[in-house]
């Protein structure tokens, strides 16, 4: 298993998580009919923010290849190796996912008692008890229910989990050093994603077939990693100007709301330029603030889903109690400041006390069981 992490990629997770958070803040006030953070007819800079989840999926394929690629390839089909790999991934994603559900369950029980007036039609889907088992079993991206529910962003965690299983076959296939096979896999992935955009109209495919979206983009990430390992186009992709170009192009795609498929090659370019860069961009991304945002990015992503529910059901108070029909600029600033502050503060604590501690406890227990088994045998 690789231990030499590509440090500059971690902060990119933080940037992606923050952008997704802004997307969901805009979703709240738009669908609650309080306006928008930025007018959608003027710019799609926030309305297209869901696409950063696609960057997560590409990055996941790249990083899993980097960390586990050689191991899964050389020990293909060996259950002991696969079990260790899957347990490590489970310890990484499930404790925080489970914790956010534990936070929302009492919210679902208490809030209707406190304020029955704001429990509207969305409550039946967002807080659907029938959907809870699919969340607990990480089946929430497999069309089990025709709506998003509970922690709305956790569909992607379910998609990631089952993609980790698929990776046991995808990665050995990609690591066979055959560019022809890798090219075929990339083409198939793009065709699948193109069909999904044609079918849905965009890549915002979540509770229904989000796992397909994840597997396809994860596969592209594994192919990108092979390009990285072979140093393909490194001499010019390592230039900081290419990173800036890719990031600026992403902003343009979002702003003009171009077809979602345009984002895929640019995200690929951004990922490679970040991984290759050893200059100004690397120095910037590895500053303490960017690094820490990357470290707590999973907590930012998951906890902002919890705060989404809180603000979604609290905002109607402004209309029912104070007759406010739209948010002024000052109100929007307060809303964004509160949402971000609560998310980042809670993410700081969940990172240290849920993510890190639970991983240590779970990994310690499995090692203890393995030692006991070896002693018994």
mmCIF file of C-alpha atoms in Angstrom:
data_model
loop_
_atom_site.group_PDB
_atom_site.id
_atom_site.type_symbol
_atom_site.label_atom_id
_atom_site.label_comp_id
_atom_site.label_asym_id
_atom_site.label_seq_id
_atom_site.Cartn_x
_atom_site.Cartn_y
_atom_site.Cartn_z
ATOM 1 C CA UNK A 1 0.000 0.000 0.000
ATOM 2 C CA UNK A 2 1.313 3.445 -0.978
ATOM 3 C CA UNK A 3 2.162 5.799 1.873
ATOM 4 C CA UNK A 4 3.614 8.766 -0.054
ATOM 5 C CA UNK A 5 0.461 10.871 -0.277
ATOM 6 C CA UNK A 6 0.049 13.589 -2.874
ATOM 7 C CA UNK A 7 -0.467 16.363 -0.342
ATOM 8 C CA UNK A 8 -1.698 19.039 -2.740
ATOM 9 C CA UNK A 9 -4.796 17.002 -3.612
ATOM 10 C CA UNK A 10 -6.199 17.060 -0.071
ATOM 11 C CA UNK A 11 -6.896 20.841 -0.068
ATOM 12 C CA UNK A 12 -8.828 20.432 -3.325
ATOM 13 C CA UNK A 13 -11.356 18.340 -1.397
ATOM 14 C CA UNK A 14 -11.836 21.301 0.921
ATOM 15 C CA UNK A 15 -12.431 23.696 -1.976
ATOM 16 C CA UNK A 16 -14.931 21.277 -3.522
ATOM 17 C CA UNK A 17 -16.776 20.786 -0.202
ATOM 18 C CA UNK A 18 -17.072 24.544 0.367
ATOM 19 C CA UNK A 19 -18.445 25.064 -3.152
ATOM 20 C CA UNK A 20 -21.038 22.308 -2.672
ATOM 21 C CA UNK A 21 -21.998 23.952 0.615
ATOM 22 C CA UNK A 22 -22.636 27.268 -1.184
ATOM 23 C CA UNK A 23 -24.719 25.396 -3.765
ATOM 24 C CA UNK A 24 -26.943 24.010 -1.020
ATOM 25 C CA UNK A 25 -27.233 27.366 0.738
ATOM 26 C CA UNK A 26 -28.548 28.748 -2.533
ATOM 27 C CA UNK A 27 -30.904 25.764 -2.885
ATOM 28 C CA UNK A 28 -32.425 26.499 0.536
ATOM 29 C CA UNK A 29 -33.374 30.121 -0.086
ATOM 30 C CA UNK A 30 -34.340 29.486 -3.740
ATOM 31 C CA UNK A 31 -36.741 26.624 -3.095
ATOM 32 C CA UNK A 32 -38.036 28.280 0.063
ATOM 33 C CA UNK A 33 -38.850 31.235 -2.246
ATOM 34 C CA UNK A 34 -36.665 33.784 -0.498
ATOM 35 C CA UNK A 35 -34.674 34.640 -3.634
ATOM 36 C CA UNK A 36 -31.164 33.446 -4.499
ATOM 37 C CA UNK A 37 -27.635 34.174 -3.350
ATOM 38 C CA UNK A 38 -26.786 35.004 -6.971
ATOM 39 C CA UNK A 39 -29.570 35.416 -9.576
ATOM 40 C CA UNK A 40 -29.681 32.229 -11.639
ATOM 41 C CA UNK A 41 -30.465 34.136 -14.807
ATOM 42 C CA UNK A 42 -27.261 36.129 -14.277
ATOM 43 C CA UNK A 43 -24.875 33.309 -13.407
ATOM 44 C CA UNK A 44 -24.819 29.562 -12.740
ATOM 45 C CA UNK A 45 -21.740 29.893 -10.538
ATOM 46 C CA UNK A 46 -23.644 28.475 -7.559
ATOM 47 C CA UNK A 47 -26.509 26.691 -9.295
ATOM 48 C CA UNK A 48 -23.989 24.345 -10.964
ATOM 49 C CA UNK A 49 -22.189 23.679 -7.687
ATOM 50 C CA UNK A 50 -23.462 20.093 -7.563
ATOM 51 C CA UNK A 51 -20.832 19.269 -10.189
ATOM 52 C CA UNK A 52 -18.072 19.389 -7.581
ATOM 53 C CA UNK A 53 -19.386 16.012 -6.423
ATOM 54 C CA UNK A 54 -18.167 14.709 -9.790
ATOM 55 C CA UNK A 55 -14.721 16.020 -8.919
ATOM 56 C CA UNK A 56 -14.949 14.067 -5.636
ATOM 57 C CA UNK A 57 -15.664 10.875 -7.575
ATOM 58 C CA UNK A 58 -12.779 11.432 -10.022
ATOM 59 C CA UNK A 59 -10.461 12.231 -7.123
ATOM 60 C CA UNK A 60 -11.618 9.116 -5.283
ATOM 61 C CA UNK A 61 -10.603 6.869 -8.194
ATOM 62 C CA UNK A 62 -7.256 8.638 -8.400
ATOM 63 C CA UNK A 63 -6.495 8.435 -4.661
ATOM 64 C CA UNK A 64 -7.730 4.860 -4.161
ATOM 65 C CA UNK A 65 -5.504 3.851 -7.075
ATOM 66 C CA UNK A 66 -2.572 5.637 -5.458
ATOM 67 C CA UNK A 67 -3.076 4.101 -2.025
ATOM 68 C CA UNK A 68 -4.410 0.631 -2.834
ATOM 69 C CA UNK A 69 -3.695 0.117 -6.523
ATOM 70 C CA UNK A 70 -0.623 -2.109 -6.296
ATOM 71 C CA UNK A 71 -2.058 -4.111 -3.384
ATOM 72 C CA UNK A 72 -5.414 -4.831 -5.032
ATOM 73 C CA UNK A 73 -3.686 -5.713 -8.303
ATOM 74 C CA UNK A 74 -0.981 -8.019 -6.947
ATOM 75 C CA UNK A 75 -3.400 -9.742 -4.546
ATOM 76 C CA UNK A 76 -6.414 -9.833 -6.855
ATOM 77 C CA UNK A 77 -9.143 -12.106 -5.520
ATOM 78 C CA UNK A 78 -7.522 -12.643 -2.108
ATOM 79 C CA UNK A 79 -10.291 -12.149 0.425
ATOM 80 C CA UNK A 80 -7.999 -11.280 3.346
ATOM 81 C CA UNK A 81 -6.537 -8.343 1.401
ATOM 82 C CA UNK A 82 -9.931 -7.246 0.104
ATOM 83 C CA UNK A 83 -11.451 -7.441 3.590
ATOM 84 C CA UNK A 84 -8.667 -5.271 5.035
ATOM 85 C CA UNK A 85 -9.121 -2.721 2.256
ATOM 86 C CA UNK A 86 -12.925 -2.610 2.616
ATOM 87 C CA UNK A 87 -12.726 -2.369 6.395
ATOM 88 C CA UNK A 88 -10.363 0.596 6.104
ATOM 89 C CA UNK A 89 -12.804 2.337 3.746
ATOM 90 C CA UNK A 90 -15.768 1.494 5.998
ATOM 91 C CA UNK A 91 -13.933 2.980 9.002
ATOM 92 C CA UNK A 92 -13.304 6.084 6.923
ATOM 93 C CA UNK A 93 -16.862 6.831 5.788
ATOM 94 C CA UNK A 94 -19.443 5.074 7.958
ATOM 95 C CA UNK A 95 -18.958 6.471 11.502
ATOM 96 C CA UNK A 96 -19.599 10.076 10.456
ATOM 97 C CA UNK A 97 -22.432 9.010 8.162
ATOM 98 C CA UNK A 98 -24.038 7.154 11.079
ATOM 99 C CA UNK A 99 -23.431 10.086 13.430
ATOM 100 C CA UNK A 100 -25.258 12.531 11.162
ATOM 101 C CA UNK A 101 -28.245 10.181 11.103
ATOM 102 C CA UNK A 102 -28.157 10.059 14.911
ATOM 103 C CA UNK A 103 -28.345 13.854 14.915
ATOM 104 C CA UNK A 104 -31.268 13.998 12.502
ATOM 105 C CA UNK A 105 -33.416 11.298 14.106
ATOM 106 C CA UNK A 106 -34.152 13.321 17.287
ATOM 107 C CA UNK A 107 -34.605 16.389 15.072
ATOM 108 C CA UNK A 108 -37.294 14.456 13.157
ATOM 109 C CA UNK A 109 -38.968 13.431 16.414
ATOM 110 C CA UNK A 110 -38.862 16.744 18.249
ATOM 111 C CA UNK A 111 -39.306 19.405 15.556
ATOM 112 C CA UNK A 112 -42.950 18.559 14.672
ATOM 113 C CA UNK A 113 -43.815 18.899 18.363
ATOM 114 C CA UNK A 114 -42.054 22.253 18.708
ATOM 115 C CA UNK A 115 -43.324 23.736 15.467
ATOM 116 C CA UNK A 116 -46.019 21.768 13.682
ATOM 117 C CA UNK A 117 -46.807 24.808 11.502
ATOM 118 C CA UNK A 118 -43.622 24.581 9.425
ATOM 119 C CA UNK A 119 -43.777 20.831 8.889
ATOM 120 C CA UNK A 120 -44.836 21.070 5.264
ATOM 121 C CA UNK A 121 -45.014 18.691 2.306
ATOM 122 C CA UNK A 122 -41.240 18.338 2.123
ATOM 123 C CA UNK A 123 -41.238 16.751 5.572
ATOM 124 C CA UNK A 124 -42.804 13.539 4.241
ATOM 125 C CA UNK A 125 -39.878 12.998 1.896
ATOM 126 C CA UNK A 126 -36.934 14.588 3.708
ATOM 127 C CA UNK A 127 -37.792 12.866 6.998
ATOM 128 C CA UNK A 128 -39.323 9.676 5.593
ATOM 129 C CA UNK A 129 -38.888 6.884 8.146
ATOM 130 C CA UNK A 130 -39.266 4.291 5.386
ATOM 131 C CA UNK A 131 -36.055 5.626 3.802
ATOM 132 C CA UNK A 132 -33.964 5.291 6.969
ATOM 133 C CA UNK A 133 -32.977 1.608 6.416
ATOM 134 C CA UNK A 134 -31.569 2.402 2.974
ATOM 135 C CA UNK A 135 -29.383 5.088 4.564
ATOM 136 C CA UNK A 136 -28.174 2.745 7.295
ATOM 137 C CA UNK A 137 -27.343 0.095 4.684
ATOM 138 C CA UNK A 138 -25.806 2.643 2.284
ATOM 139 C CA UNK A 139 -28.328 1.797 -0.416
ATOM 140 C CA UNK A 140 -29.452 5.406 -0.740
ATOM 141 C CA UNK A 141 -28.103 5.911 -4.265
ATOM 142 C CA UNK A 142 -29.724 2.812 -5.762
ATOM 143 C CA UNK A 143 -33.231 4.062 -6.533
ATOM 144 C CA UNK A 144 -34.677 2.613 -3.338
ATOM 145 C CA UNK A 145 -36.860 5.708 -2.943
ATOM 146 C CA UNK A 146 -37.830 8.373 -5.453
ATOM 147 C CA UNK A 147 -36.536 11.269 -3.372
ATOM 148 C CA UNK A 148 -33.633 12.559 -1.317
ATOM 149 C CA UNK A 149 -34.043 12.172 2.426
ATOM 150 C CA UNK A 150 -32.393 12.540 5.845
ATOM 151 C CA UNK A 151 -28.843 13.772 5.282
ATOM 152 C CA UNK A 152 -29.397 14.751 1.672
ATOM 153 C CA UNK A 153 -25.718 14.644 0.717
ATOM 154 C CA UNK A 154 -25.153 11.120 2.036
ATOM 155 C CA UNK A 155 -26.394 9.515 -1.190
ATOM 156 C CA UNK A 156 -22.838 10.049 -2.466
ATOM 157 C CA UNK A 157 -21.438 8.136 0.513
ATOM 158 C CA UNK A 158 -23.633 5.171 -0.372
ATOM 159 C CA UNK A 159 -22.463 5.470 -3.977
ATOM 160 C CA UNK A 160 -18.820 5.568 -2.854
ATOM 161 C CA UNK A 161 -19.206 2.496 -0.657
ATOM 162 C CA UNK A 162 -20.445 0.233 -3.437
ATOM 163 C CA UNK A 163 -17.881 1.726 -5.801
ATOM 164 C CA UNK A 164 -15.182 0.535 -3.381
ATOM 165 C CA UNK A 165 -16.397 -2.994 -4.090
ATOM 166 C CA UNK A 166 -16.308 -2.367 -7.837
ATOM 167 C CA UNK A 167 -12.763 -1.019 -7.419
ATOM 168 C CA UNK A 168 -11.579 -4.537 -6.547
ATOM 169 C CA UNK A 169 -12.162 -5.359 -10.222
ATOM 170 C CA UNK A 170 -11.688 -1.952 -11.881
ATOM 171 C CA UNK A 171 -8.236 -1.260 -10.457
ATOM 172 C CA UNK A 172 -6.612 -4.593 -11.447
ATOM 173 C CA UNK A 173 -8.087 -4.100 -14.927
ATOM 174 C CA UNK A 174 -6.575 -0.608 -15.199
ATOM 175 C CA UNK A 175 -3.225 -1.578 -13.666
ATOM 176 C CA UNK A 176 -2.570 -4.147 -16.407
ATOM 177 C CA UNK A 177 -0.442 -1.546 -18.240
ATOM 178 C CA UNK A 178 -2.578 -1.815 -21.379
ATOM 179 C CA UNK A 179 -3.385 1.628 -22.721
ATOM 180 C CA UNK A 180 -5.872 0.053 -25.115
ATOM 181 C CA UNK A 181 -7.893 -1.440 -22.235
ATOM 182 C CA UNK A 182 -7.632 1.763 -20.243
ATOM 183 C CA UNK A 183 -8.836 3.713 -23.251
ATOM 184 C CA UNK A 184 -11.806 1.371 -23.669
ATOM 185 C CA UNK A 185 -12.724 1.784 -20.001
ATOM 186 C CA UNK A 186 -12.521 5.582 -20.283
ATOM 187 C CA UNK A 187 -14.687 5.598 -23.416
ATOM 188 C CA UNK A 188 -17.288 3.332 -21.794
ATOM 189 C CA UNK A 189 -17.357 5.595 -18.719
ATOM 190 C CA UNK A 190 -17.873 8.708 -20.864
ATOM 191 C CA UNK A 191 -20.632 6.991 -22.874
ATOM 192 C CA UNK A 192 -22.431 6.035 -19.651
ATOM 193 C CA UNK A 193 -22.176 9.581 -18.315
ATOM 194 C CA UNK A 194 -23.305 11.022 -21.668
ATOM 195 C CA UNK A 195 -26.351 8.767 -21.633
ATOM 196 C CA UNK A 196 -27.152 9.871 -18.082
ATOM 197 C CA UNK A 197 -26.974 13.550 -19.076
ATOM 198 C CA UNK A 198 -29.182 12.845 -22.106
ATOM 199 C CA UNK A 199 -31.648 10.977 -19.887
ATOM 200 C CA UNK A 200 -31.732 13.431 -16.969
ATOM 201 C CA UNK A 201 -30.651 16.665 -18.670
ATOM 202 C CA UNK A 202 -27.673 17.086 -16.317
ATOM 203 C CA UNK A 203 -25.334 15.154 -14.031
ATOM 204 C CA UNK A 204 -27.316 15.909 -10.878
ATOM 205 C CA UNK A 205 -28.218 12.236 -10.497
ATOM 206 C CA UNK A 206 -28.364 11.299 -6.843
ATOM 207 C CA UNK A 207 -30.822 8.985 -5.043
ATOM 208 C CA UNK A 208 -31.833 7.187 -8.236
ATOM 209 C CA UNK A 209 -28.682 6.023 -10.044
ATOM 210 C CA UNK A 210 -26.014 8.066 -8.338
ATOM 211 C CA UNK A 211 -23.935 4.914 -7.856
ATOM 212 C CA UNK A 212 -23.621 4.577 -11.655
ATOM 213 C CA UNK A 213 -22.403 8.168 -11.868
ATOM 214 C CA UNK A 214 -19.870 7.398 -9.141
ATOM 215 C CA UNK A 215 -18.556 4.148 -10.676
ATOM 216 C CA UNK A 216 -18.114 5.776 -14.092
ATOM 217 C CA UNK A 217 -16.201 8.766 -12.739
ATOM 218 C CA UNK A 218 -14.205 6.648 -10.307
ATOM 219 C CA UNK A 219 -13.118 4.589 -13.335
ATOM 220 C CA UNK A 220 -11.982 7.751 -15.110
ATOM 221 C CA UNK A 221 -10.015 8.644 -11.990
ATOM 222 C CA UNK A 222 -8.181 5.306 -12.069
ATOM 223 C CA UNK A 223 -7.223 5.886 -15.708
ATOM 224 C CA UNK A 224 -6.025 9.402 -14.846
ATOM 225 C CA UNK A 225 -3.812 7.901 -12.173
ATOM 226 C CA UNK A 226 -2.125 5.685 -14.766
ATOM 227 C CA UNK A 227 -1.447 8.794 -16.832
ATOM 228 C CA UNK A 228 0.023 10.439 -13.745
ATOM 229 C CA UNK A 229 2.240 7.466 -12.919
ATOM 230 C CA UNK A 230 3.547 7.418 -16.476
ATOM 231 C CA UNK A 231 4.289 11.145 -16.333
ATOM 232 C CA UNK A 232 2.116 11.794 -19.379
ATOM 233 C CA UNK A 233 2.414 15.461 -20.448
ATOM 234 C CA UNK A 234 4.029 16.242 -17.088
ATOM 235 C CA UNK A 235 6.379 18.889 -18.472
ATOM 236 C CA UNK A 236 3.529 21.245 -19.360
ATOM 237 C CA UNK A 237 0.763 20.014 -17.045
ATOM 238 C CA UNK A 238 2.991 20.785 -14.056
ATOM 239 C CA UNK A 239 2.938 24.497 -14.900
ATOM 240 C CA UNK A 240 0.942 26.653 -12.499
ATOM 241 C CA UNK A 241 -0.627 28.534 -15.409
ATOM 242 C CA UNK A 242 -2.387 25.307 -16.473
ATOM 243 C CA UNK A 243 -3.958 24.948 -13.029
ATOM 244 C CA UNK A 244 -5.185 28.545 -13.185
ATOM 245 C CA UNK A 245 -6.504 27.985 -16.705
ATOM 246 C CA UNK A 246 -8.410 24.851 -15.630
ATOM 247 C CA UNK A 247 -9.902 26.572 -12.593
ATOM 248 C CA UNK A 248 -10.898 29.637 -14.623
ATOM 249 C CA UNK A 249 -12.492 27.411 -17.258
ATOM 250 C CA UNK A 250 -14.517 25.658 -14.551
ATOM 251 C CA UNK A 251 -15.802 29.039 -13.391
ATOM 252 C CA UNK A 252 -16.795 29.860 -16.991
ATOM 253 C CA UNK A 253 -18.626 26.544 -17.452
ATOM 254 C CA UNK A 254 -20.533 27.149 -14.238
ATOM 255 C CA UNK A 255 -21.218 30.803 -14.977
ATOM 256 C CA UNK A 256 -22.639 30.197 -18.459
ATOM 257 C CA UNK A 257 -24.366 26.933 -17.395
ATOM 258 C CA UNK A 258 -22.882 24.938 -20.240
ATOM 259 C CA UNK A 259 -23.689 21.269 -20.697
ATOM 260 C CA UNK A 260 -22.458 19.276 -17.704
ATOM 261 C CA UNK A 261 -20.339 16.984 -19.874
ATOM 262 C CA UNK A 262 -17.959 19.897 -20.565
ATOM 263 C CA UNK A 263 -16.865 19.788 -16.936
ATOM 264 C CA UNK A 264 -15.429 16.266 -17.069
ATOM 265 C CA UNK A 265 -12.283 16.913 -19.159
ATOM 266 C CA UNK A 266 -11.643 20.157 -17.262
ATOM 267 C CA UNK A 267 -11.911 18.409 -13.904
ATOM 268 C CA UNK A 268 -9.495 15.789 -15.239
ATOM 269 C CA UNK A 269 -7.121 18.562 -16.278
ATOM 270 C CA UNK A 270 -7.457 20.249 -12.874
ATOM 271 C CA UNK A 271 -6.724 16.989 -11.062
ATOM 272 C CA UNK A 272 -3.601 16.247 -13.095
ATOM 273 C CA UNK A 273 -2.236 19.794 -12.924
ATOM 274 C CA UNK A 274 -2.707 19.748 -9.148
ATOM 275 C CA UNK A 275 -0.996 16.367 -8.747
ATOM 276 C CA UNK A 276 1.926 17.295 -11.038
ATOM 277 C CA UNK A 277 2.491 20.825 -9.749
ATOM 278 C CA UNK A 278 5.567 21.398 -7.641
ATOM 279 C CA UNK A 279 5.580 25.177 -7.686
ATOM 280 C CA UNK A 280 3.402 28.100 -6.621
ATOM 281 C CA UNK A 281 0.117 26.168 -6.673
ATOM 282 C CA UNK A 282 1.523 23.401 -4.506
ATOM 283 C CA UNK A 283 2.882 25.969 -2.032
ATOM 284 C CA UNK A 284 -0.472 27.763 -1.898
ATOM 285 C CA UNK A 285 -2.523 24.594 -1.450
ATOM 286 C CA UNK A 286 -0.258 23.320 1.297
ATOM 287 C CA UNK A 287 -0.650 26.421 3.447
ATOM 288 C CA UNK A 288 -2.229 25.675 6.823
ATOM 289 C CA UNK A 289 -5.713 27.008 6.045
ATOM 290 C CA UNK A 290 -6.123 25.093 2.762
ATOM 291 C CA UNK A 291 -4.605 21.980 4.269
ATOM 292 C CA UNK A 292 -6.944 22.048 7.257
ATOM 293 C CA UNK A 293 -10.005 22.624 5.067
ATOM 294 C CA UNK A 294 -8.914 19.555 3.121
ATOM 295 C CA UNK A 295 -8.431 17.534 6.289
ATOM 296 C CA UNK A 296 -11.936 18.310 7.555
ATOM 297 C CA UNK A 297 -13.553 18.284 4.085
ATOM 298 C CA UNK A 298 -15.525 15.087 4.718
ATOM 299 C CA UNK A 299 -16.905 16.555 7.931
ATOM 300 C CA UNK A 300 -17.713 19.822 6.118
ATOM 301 C CA UNK A 301 -19.545 17.874 3.446
ATOM 302 C CA UNK A 302 -21.564 15.718 5.851
ATOM 303 C CA UNK A 303 -22.285 18.325 8.518
ATOM 304 C CA UNK A 304 -23.507 20.907 6.045
ATOM 305 C CA UNK A 305 -26.152 18.336 5.109
ATOM 306 C CA UNK A 306 -27.356 18.362 8.717
ATOM 307 C CA UNK A 307 -27.430 22.145 8.850
ATOM 308 C CA UNK A 308 -29.277 22.144 5.525
ATOM 309 C CA UNK A 309 -32.214 20.470 7.283
ATOM 310 C CA UNK A 310 -32.083 22.868 10.227
ATOM 311 C CA UNK A 311 -32.142 25.978 8.034
ATOM 312 C CA UNK A 312 -34.645 24.479 5.601
ATOM 313 C CA UNK A 313 -37.238 24.136 8.347
ATOM 314 C CA UNK A 314 -36.287 27.226 10.345
ATOM 315 C CA UNK A 315 -36.341 29.764 7.505
ATOM 316 C CA UNK A 316 -40.140 29.661 7.099
ATOM 317 C CA UNK A 317 -40.324 31.336 10.529
ATOM 318 C CA UNK A 318 -39.264 34.529 8.785
ATOM 319 C CA UNK A 319 -42.321 34.410 6.580
ATOM 320 C CA UNK A 320 -44.865 33.127 9.099
ATOM 321 C CA UNK A 321 -43.732 35.256 12.081
ATOM 322 C CA UNK A 322 -42.319 38.386 10.456
ATOM 323 C CA UNK A 323 -43.941 38.495 7.013
ATOM 324 C CA UNK A 324 -40.570 38.478 5.230
ATOM 325 C CA UNK A 325 -41.016 37.381 1.612
ATOM 326 C CA UNK A 326 -37.467 37.839 0.330
ATOM 327 C CA UNK A 327 -34.029 38.220 1.883
ATOM 328 C CA UNK A 328 -32.217 41.530 1.628
ATOM 329 C CA UNK A 329 -28.491 41.586 0.908
ATOM 330 C CA UNK A 330 -27.785 42.040 4.602
ATOM 331 C CA UNK A 331 -30.007 39.086 5.513
ATOM 332 C CA UNK A 332 -28.237 36.921 2.933
ATOM 333 C CA UNK A 333 -24.872 37.841 4.440
ATOM 334 C CA UNK A 334 -26.149 36.873 7.896
ATOM 335 C CA UNK A 335 -27.596 33.613 6.532
ATOM 336 C CA UNK A 336 -24.349 32.652 4.774
ATOM 337 C CA UNK A 337 -22.223 33.635 7.780
ATOM 338 C CA UNK A 338 -24.361 31.599 10.175
ATOM 339 C CA UNK A 339 -24.529 28.558 7.910
ATOM 340 C CA UNK A 340 -20.784 28.557 7.231
ATOM 341 C CA UNK A 341 -19.818 29.213 10.834
ATOM 342 C CA UNK A 342 -22.021 26.444 12.194
ATOM 343 C CA UNK A 343 -20.838 24.017 9.524
ATOM 344 C CA UNK A 344 -17.135 24.719 9.980
ATOM 345 C CA UNK A 345 -17.351 24.711 13.771
ATOM 346 C CA UNK A 346 -19.258 21.430 13.878
ATOM 347 C CA UNK A 347 -16.951 19.955 11.214
ATOM 348 C CA UNK A 348 -13.944 20.804 13.365
ATOM 349 C CA UNK A 349 -15.382 18.773 16.241
ATOM 350 C CA UNK A 350 -16.703 15.861 14.189
ATOM 351 C CA UNK A 351 -13.351 15.537 12.440
ATOM 352 C CA UNK A 352 -11.464 15.212 15.713
ATOM 353 C CA UNK A 353 -14.030 13.396 17.848
ATOM 354 C CA UNK A 354 -15.963 11.276 15.338
ATOM 355 C CA UNK A 355 -13.780 10.704 12.283
ATOM 356 C CA UNK A 356 -10.359 10.277 13.876
ATOM 357 C CA UNK A 357 -11.425 8.625 17.126
ATOM 358 C CA UNK A 358 -13.826 6.156 15.512
ATOM 359 C CA UNK A 359 -11.191 5.099 12.966
ATOM 360 C CA UNK A 360 -8.702 4.438 15.751
ATOM 361 C CA UNK A 361 -11.220 2.450 17.787
ATOM 362 C CA UNK A 362 -12.509 0.371 14.871
ATOM 363 C CA UNK A 363 -9.055 -0.386 13.495
ATOM 364 C CA UNK A 364 -7.784 -1.283 16.961
ATOM 365 C CA UNK A 365 -10.646 -3.737 17.450
ATOM 366 C CA UNK A 366 -10.097 -5.506 14.134
ATOM 367 C CA UNK A 367 -6.372 -5.825 14.864
ATOM 368 C CA UNK A 368 -7.201 -7.283 18.280
ATOM 369 C CA UNK A 369 -9.544 -9.839 16.704
ATOM 370 C CA UNK A 370 -6.885 -10.790 14.158
ATOM 371 C CA UNK A 371 -4.328 -11.339 16.960
ATOM 372 C CA UNK A 372 -6.805 -13.461 18.932
ATOM 373 C CA UNK A 373 -7.564 -15.543 15.854
ATOM 374 C CA UNK A 374 -3.853 -16.107 15.171
ATOM 375 C CA UNK A 375 -3.330 -17.144 18.842
ATOM 376 C CA UNK A 376 -6.250 -19.581 18.685
ATOM 377 C CA UNK A 377 -5.016 -21.142 15.469
#
